GROMACS .gro file of C-alpha atoms in nm:
model
  296
    1MET     CA    1  -0.301  -0.431  -2.181
    2SER     CA    2  -0.241  -0.071  -2.283
    3ILE     CA    3  -0.187   0.189  -2.012
    4LYS     CA    4  -0.402   0.423  -2.223
    5ASP     CA    5  -0.715   0.212  -2.175
    6THR     CA    6  -0.694   0.064  -1.826
    7ILE     CA    7  -0.550   0.165  -1.490
    8THR     CA    8  -0.448  -0.153  -1.308
    9ILE     CA    9  -0.452  -0.115  -0.928
   10VAL     CA   10  -0.363  -0.372  -0.661
   11VAL     CA   11  -0.468  -0.342  -0.297
   12ALA     CA   12  -0.462  -0.583  -0.003
   13THR     CA   13  -0.670  -0.582   0.313
   14ASP     CA   14  -0.803  -0.791   0.597
   15ASN     CA   15  -1.153  -0.749   0.738
   16HIS     CA   16  -1.050  -0.492   0.998
   17TYR     CA   17  -0.937  -0.242   0.734
   18ALA     CA   18  -1.197  -0.324   0.468
   19ILE     CA   19  -1.371   0.002   0.562
   20LEU     CA   20  -1.061   0.195   0.456
   21LEU     CA   21  -1.075   0.034   0.113
   22GLY     CA   22  -1.431   0.160   0.071
   23ALA     CA   23  -1.319   0.520   0.116
   24LEU     CA   24  -1.015   0.469  -0.108
   25ILE     CA   25  -1.223   0.329  -0.395
   26LYS     CA   26  -1.474   0.610  -0.372
   27SER     CA   27  -1.202   0.877  -0.365
   28ILE     CA   28  -1.039   0.732  -0.677
   29GLU     CA   29  -1.365   0.721  -0.869
   30VAL     CA   30  -1.490   1.066  -0.770
   31ASN     CA   31  -1.168   1.233  -0.881
   32HIS     CA   32  -1.093   1.027  -1.193
   33LYS     CA   33  -1.187   1.240  -1.493
   34THR     CA   34  -1.020   1.072  -1.792
   35PRO     CA   35  -1.159   0.778  -1.995
   36GLU     CA   36  -0.946   0.492  -1.858
   37LYS     CA   37  -1.132   0.216  -1.678
   38ILE     CA   38  -1.014   0.102  -1.335
   39ASP     CA   39  -0.908  -0.264  -1.310
   40LEU     CA   40  -0.895  -0.325  -0.933
   41HIS     CA   41  -0.732  -0.637  -0.792
   42ILE     CA   42  -0.817  -0.696  -0.425
   43ILE     CA   43  -0.607  -0.938  -0.222
   44ASP     CA   44  -0.855  -1.069   0.033
   45ASP     CA   45  -0.692  -1.160   0.365
   46GLY     CA   46  -1.007  -1.268   0.545
   47ILE     CA   47  -1.269  -1.014   0.435
   48SER     CA   48  -1.616  -1.106   0.564
   49GLU     CA   49  -1.909  -1.147   0.330
   50SER     CA   50  -2.078  -0.835   0.469
   51SER     CA   51  -1.762  -0.627   0.425
   52ARG     CA   52  -1.718  -0.759   0.073
   53LYS     CA   53  -2.070  -0.645  -0.014
   54LYS     CA   54  -1.993  -0.300   0.124
   55ILE     CA   55  -1.671  -0.280  -0.078
   56ILE     CA   56  -1.862  -0.370  -0.393
   57GLY     CA   57  -2.127  -0.116  -0.296
   58SER     CA   58  -1.860   0.152  -0.266
   59SER     CA   59  -1.776   0.137  -0.635
   60ASN     CA   60  -1.928   0.231  -0.966
   61PRO     CA   61  -1.929  -0.083  -1.185
   62ALA     CA   62  -1.933   0.134  -1.497
   63MET     CA   63  -1.588   0.264  -1.401
   64THR     CA   64  -1.433  -0.009  -1.185
   65THR     CA   65  -1.401  -0.383  -1.240
   66MET     CA   66  -1.309  -0.582  -0.929
   67HIS     CA   67  -1.103  -0.901  -0.915
   68TRP     CA   68  -1.076  -1.090  -0.586
   69HIS     CA   69  -0.774  -1.296  -0.482
   70LYS     CA   70  -0.753  -1.497  -0.158
   71THR     CA   71  -0.425  -1.466   0.033
   72ALA     CA   72  -0.368  -1.841   0.014
   73THR     CA   73  -0.371  -1.825  -0.366
   74VAL     CA   74  -0.142  -1.523  -0.383
   75ILE     CA   75   0.156  -1.650  -0.181
   76PRO     CA   76   0.318  -1.946  -0.361
   77PRO     CA   77   0.319  -2.264  -0.148
   78ASN     CA   78   0.699  -2.288  -0.158
   79VAL     CA   79   0.750  -1.934  -0.028
   80LYS     CA   80   0.802  -1.870   0.343
   81ILE     CA   81   0.747  -1.518   0.474
   82PRO     CA   82   0.983  -1.387   0.746
   83VAL     CA   83   0.834  -1.381   1.095
   84ASP     CA   84   0.936  -1.037   1.215
   85LYS     CA   85   0.859  -0.879   1.553
   86SER     CA   86   0.655  -0.585   1.428
   87ALA     CA   87   0.281  -0.530   1.467
   88PHE     CA   88   0.236  -0.475   1.094
   89PRO     CA   89  -0.028  -0.712   0.953
   90ILE     CA   90   0.054  -0.999   0.721
   91THR     CA   91  -0.118  -0.804   0.444
   92SER     CA   92   0.180  -0.567   0.423
   93TYR     CA   93   0.380  -0.849   0.259
   94LEU     CA   94   0.119  -0.922  -0.004
   95ARG     CA   95   0.229  -0.633  -0.226
   96LEU     CA   96   0.536  -0.840  -0.310
   97PHE     CA   97   0.323  -1.080  -0.512
   98ALA     CA   98   0.112  -0.823  -0.698
   99PRO     CA   99   0.301  -0.865  -1.029
  100TYR     CA  100   0.183  -1.225  -1.046
  101ILE     CA  101  -0.192  -1.175  -0.996
  102ILE     CA  102  -0.250  -0.907  -1.258
  103PRO     CA  103  -0.292  -0.986  -1.631
  104GLN     CA  104   0.043  -1.090  -1.774
  105ASP     CA  105   0.011  -0.838  -2.057
  106ALA     CA  106  -0.026  -0.543  -1.815
  107GLU     CA  107   0.258  -0.299  -1.878
  108ARG     CA  108   0.244  -0.149  -1.529
  109PHE     CA  109   0.041  -0.156  -1.211
  110LEU     CA  110  -0.023   0.075  -0.920
  111TYR     CA  111  -0.002  -0.068  -0.569
  112LEU     CA  112  -0.184   0.130  -0.300
  113ASP     CA  113  -0.208   0.071   0.074
  114VAL     CA  114  -0.574   0.080   0.178
  115ASP     CA  115  -0.512   0.353   0.438
  116MET     CA  116  -0.512   0.614   0.163
  117ILE     CA  117  -0.747   0.839  -0.028
  118VAL     CA  118  -0.674   0.987  -0.370
  119ILE     CA  119  -0.771   1.351  -0.421
  120GLU     CA  120  -0.612   1.420  -0.760
  121ASP     CA  121  -0.704   1.240  -1.082
  122ILE     CA  122  -0.524   0.908  -1.053
  123SER     CA  123  -0.455   0.904  -1.427
  124LYS     CA  124  -0.194   1.177  -1.371
  125LEU     CA  125  -0.001   0.940  -1.147
  126TRP     CA  126  -0.068   0.646  -1.375
  127HIS     CA  127   0.094   0.809  -1.678
  128THR     CA  128   0.419   0.896  -1.497
  129ASP     CA  129   0.721   0.839  -1.723
  130LEU     CA  130   0.930   0.563  -1.565
  131GLY     CA  131   1.212   0.607  -1.815
  132ASP     CA  132   1.456   0.319  -1.759
  133LYS     CA  133   1.354   0.274  -1.395
  134LEU     CA  134   1.164  -0.017  -1.246
  135PHE     CA  135   0.909   0.184  -1.049
  136ALA     CA  136   0.809   0.523  -0.911
  137ALA     CA  137   0.756   0.613  -0.545
  138VAL     CA  138   0.770   0.895  -0.290
  139PRO     CA  139   1.049   0.937  -0.031
  140ASP     CA  140   0.960   0.817   0.317
  141LEU     CA  141   0.982   1.030   0.632
  142ALA     CA  142   1.323   0.865   0.658
  143LYS     CA  143   1.437   1.015   0.329
  144ILE     CA  144   1.774   0.839   0.317
  145PHE     CA  145   1.921   0.506   0.425
  146ALA     CA  146   2.120   0.673   0.707
  147SER     CA  147   1.813   0.822   0.875
  148ASP     CA  148   1.804   0.776   1.253
  149TRP     CA  149   1.433   0.697   1.225
  150GLY     CA  150   1.351   0.408   0.995
  151GLY     CA  151   1.594   0.389   0.708
  152VAL     CA  152   1.848   0.107   0.678
  153PRO     CA  153   2.042   0.068   1.006
  154ASN     CA  154   2.303  -0.162   0.851
  155TYR     CA  155   2.355   0.033   0.527
  156LYS     CA  156   2.734   0.044   0.583
  157GLU     CA  157   2.760  -0.334   0.611
  158LEU     CA  158   2.552  -0.369   0.294
  159GLY     CA  159   2.777  -0.127   0.105
  160PHE     CA  160   2.526   0.154   0.048
  161ALA     CA  161   2.604   0.523   0.058
  162PRO     CA  162   2.442   0.697   0.359
  163ASP     CA  163   2.247   0.935   0.132
  164THR     CA  164   2.088   0.656  -0.075
  165PRO     CA  165   1.722   0.764  -0.123
  166TYR     CA  166   1.469   0.567   0.086
  167PHE     CA  167   1.109   0.531  -0.037
  168ASN     CA  168   0.775   0.466   0.129
  169ALA     CA  169   0.628   0.140  -0.002
  170GLY     CA  170   0.263   0.238   0.044
  171MET     CA  171   0.231   0.368  -0.310
  172LEU     CA  172   0.430   0.206  -0.589
  173LEU     CA  173   0.392   0.244  -0.967
  174VAL     CA  174   0.565  -0.066  -1.101
  175ASP     CA  175   0.684  -0.231  -1.422
  176PRO     CA  176   0.564  -0.590  -1.357
  177VAL     CA  177   0.736  -0.737  -1.663
  178GLN     CA  178   1.082  -0.639  -1.540
  179TRP     CA  179   0.986  -0.733  -1.183
  180ARG     CA  180   0.902  -1.088  -1.283
  181LYS     CA  181   1.206  -1.114  -1.508
  182ASP     CA  182   1.434  -1.021  -1.217
  183ASP     CA  183   1.250  -1.255  -0.971
  184LEU     CA  184   1.226  -0.964  -0.728
  185SER     CA  185   0.962  -1.106  -0.494
  186ASN     CA  186   1.196  -1.385  -0.388
  187LYS     CA  187   1.495  -1.151  -0.372
  188VAL     CA  188   1.313  -0.907  -0.143
  189ILE     CA  189   1.200  -1.186   0.089
  190GLN     CA  190   1.552  -1.331   0.103
  191SER     CA  191   1.695  -0.988   0.183
  192ILE     CA  192   1.462  -0.966   0.485
  193PHE     CA  193   1.562  -1.312   0.606
  194ASP     CA  194   1.929  -1.220   0.569
  195ASN     CA  195   1.889  -0.894   0.765
  196ILE     CA  196   1.596  -0.965   0.996
  197SER     CA  197   1.752  -0.790   1.297
  198SER     CA  198   1.776  -0.464   1.100
  199ALA     CA  199   1.433  -0.481   0.935
  200SER     CA  200   1.220  -0.260   1.160
  201PHE     CA  201   0.975  -0.198   0.875
  202PRO     CA  202   1.020  -0.546   0.722
  203ASP     CA  203   0.882  -0.545   0.369
  204GLN     CA  204   0.966  -0.177   0.316
  205TYR     CA  205   1.321  -0.242   0.434
  206GLY     CA  206   1.356  -0.540   0.199
  207LEU     CA  207   1.217  -0.345  -0.095
  208ASN     CA  208   1.454  -0.055  -0.035
  209ILE     CA  209   1.774  -0.257  -0.010
  210THR     CA  210   1.680  -0.480  -0.304
  211LEU     CA  211   1.557  -0.201  -0.534
  212ALA     CA  212   1.788   0.083  -0.429
  213ASN     CA  213   1.828   0.356  -0.691
  214ARG     CA  214   1.594   0.182  -0.936
  215TRP     CA  215   1.308   0.426  -0.884
  216VAL     CA  216   1.171   0.756  -1.006
  217ILE     CA  217   1.131   1.003  -0.719
  218LEU     CA  218   0.780   1.150  -0.728
  219ASP     CA  219   0.638   1.469  -0.584
  220GLN     CA  220   0.559   1.424  -0.213
  221ARG     CA  221   0.199   1.516  -0.279
  222TRP     CA  222   0.151   1.169  -0.435
  223ASN     CA  223   0.202   1.014  -0.091
  224THR     CA  224   0.125   1.280   0.168
  225PHE     CA  225   0.161   1.146   0.521
  226ALA     CA  226  -0.128   1.245   0.747
  227ILE     CA  227   0.111   1.353   1.024
  228LEU     CA  228   0.223   1.641   0.800
  229ASP     CA  229   0.046   1.953   0.680
  230VAL     CA  230   0.104   1.959   0.307
  231LYS     CA  231  -0.102   2.206   0.109
  232ASP     CA  232  -0.300   2.066  -0.182
  233PRO     CA  233  -0.213   1.695  -0.131
  234TRP     CA  234  -0.286   1.464  -0.423
  235LEU     CA  235  -0.294   1.145  -0.216
  236ILE     CA  236  -0.324   1.126   0.164
  237HIS     CA  237  -0.166   0.833   0.349
  238TYR     CA  238  -0.288   0.766   0.703
  239LEU     CA  239   0.023   0.572   0.797
  240ASP     CA  240  -0.011   0.620   1.173
  241ILE     CA  241  -0.339   0.584   1.367
  242LYS     CA  242  -0.621   0.552   1.116
  243PRO     CA  243  -0.908   0.803   1.106
  244ILE     CA  244  -1.159   0.528   1.193
  245PHE     CA  245  -1.027   0.540   1.552
  246LYS     CA  246  -1.108   0.796   1.821
  247SER     CA  247  -0.736   0.820   1.899
  248TYR     CA  248  -0.650   0.954   1.551
  249ASN     CA  249  -0.399   1.230   1.623
  250CYS     CA  250  -0.284   1.352   1.284
  251ASN     CA  251  -0.397   1.634   1.056
  252VAL     CA  252  -0.765   1.704   1.136
  253ALA     CA  253  -0.835   1.839   0.788
  254TYR     CA  254  -0.715   1.510   0.642
  255LYS     CA  255  -0.950   1.319   0.873
  256ASP     CA  256  -1.239   1.532   0.746
  257GLU     CA  257  -1.131   1.453   0.390
  258PHE     CA  258  -1.139   1.080   0.466
  259TYR     CA  259  -1.492   1.097   0.607
  260LYS     CA  260  -1.608   1.299   0.307
  261TYR     CA  261  -1.549   0.992   0.091
  262LEU     CA  262  -1.649   0.734   0.351
  263ARG     CA  263  -1.992   0.901   0.373
  264MET     CA  264  -2.039   0.813   0.005
  265THR     CA  265  -2.009   0.440   0.081
  266PRO     CA  266  -2.221   0.181   0.265
  267TRP     CA  267  -2.009   0.271   0.570
  268LYS     CA  268  -2.164   0.618   0.572
  269ASP     CA  269  -2.289   0.584   0.931
  270HIS     CA  270  -1.954   0.478   1.076
  271GLN     CA  271  -1.840   0.655   1.392
  272PRO     CA  272  -1.478   0.644   1.519
  273VAL     CA  273  -1.420   0.344   1.747
  274PRO     CA  274  -1.236   0.321   2.083
  275ASP     CA  275  -0.860   0.278   2.093
  276TRP     CA  276  -0.874  -0.066   2.255
  277VAL     CA  277  -0.994  -0.199   1.920
  278ARG     CA  278  -0.677  -0.073   1.754
  279LEU     CA  279  -0.450  -0.204   2.029
  280SER     CA  280  -0.613  -0.547   2.030
  281ARG     CA  281  -0.564  -0.558   1.655
  282LYS     CA  282  -0.191  -0.496   1.697
  283ALA     CA  283  -0.169  -0.778   1.951
  284TYR     CA  284  -0.356  -1.005   1.711
  285ASN     CA  285  -0.113  -0.924   1.429
  286LYS     CA  286   0.185  -1.022   1.642
  287MET     CA  287   0.023  -1.342   1.763
  288ARG     CA  288  -0.083  -1.445   1.414
  289LYS     CA  289   0.276  -1.418   1.292
  290ILE     CA  290   0.407  -1.631   1.578
  291VAL     CA  291   0.140  -1.899   1.557
  292SER     CA  292   0.115  -1.934   1.180
  293GLY     CA  293   0.472  -1.857   1.080
  294TYR     CA  294   0.314  -1.634   0.817
  295LEU     CA  295   0.094  -1.896   0.662
  296ASN     CA  296   0.371  -2.134   0.558
   0.00000   0.00000   0.00000
């Protein structure tokens, strides 16, 4: 599958954040100006039928083709996911299996967290030159392994230099052929198991220590965190409290930008919801991990 004809995108969401995917899809389509079609693979971690209809209604079928994948079919039956103590949803791990659900002839794919909107033409990101690297990403707020916030607390024990660049895993442009060849999904998972006490941001931690220095460092505007005030962002990432909640406390202009696209979807009448909804969701995430052992 040529990168000149099709932009392959993978996302994952549960029903609670399906609304975010609606805004993301619309933002991609509105700002995509070049001829490539969008091949969108959605990992469905419990999306309701009504939410699914709204997601479909958020897109232009002439531009975007959707493929749906249930979580149970994405995680191989012999793979066990680490049960960490964070409140991050199970869906955050699903990016690790993206290279296996896309067409095997795809030369690259773009993974996007659903709590994003894309303001620049996504084809500009898509055609990034990876050179001899495995993937492209943007540095995290913790820009290096030795960061006091996030980062890799045990970098010394693992033999990494303190200034090893540390990326945010919310947006990844990946070579899936090399990924599969190197069996990286299993290696990342094993790295989390081996270092579970140091993995505060579990899958992101595992990705960073497994794929250190194998990435192209992109302009920050391709993953602009909503807590910042970056002029002319190309992609906004609402990595803290999402704009669908009344307690959203990040850049107000970025919240307005989110609702600009949401109003173009079947969720156009949505109003921000109380914070107890968000907090109960966090509690649910933790309980689900404990009870299910992450599905396996």
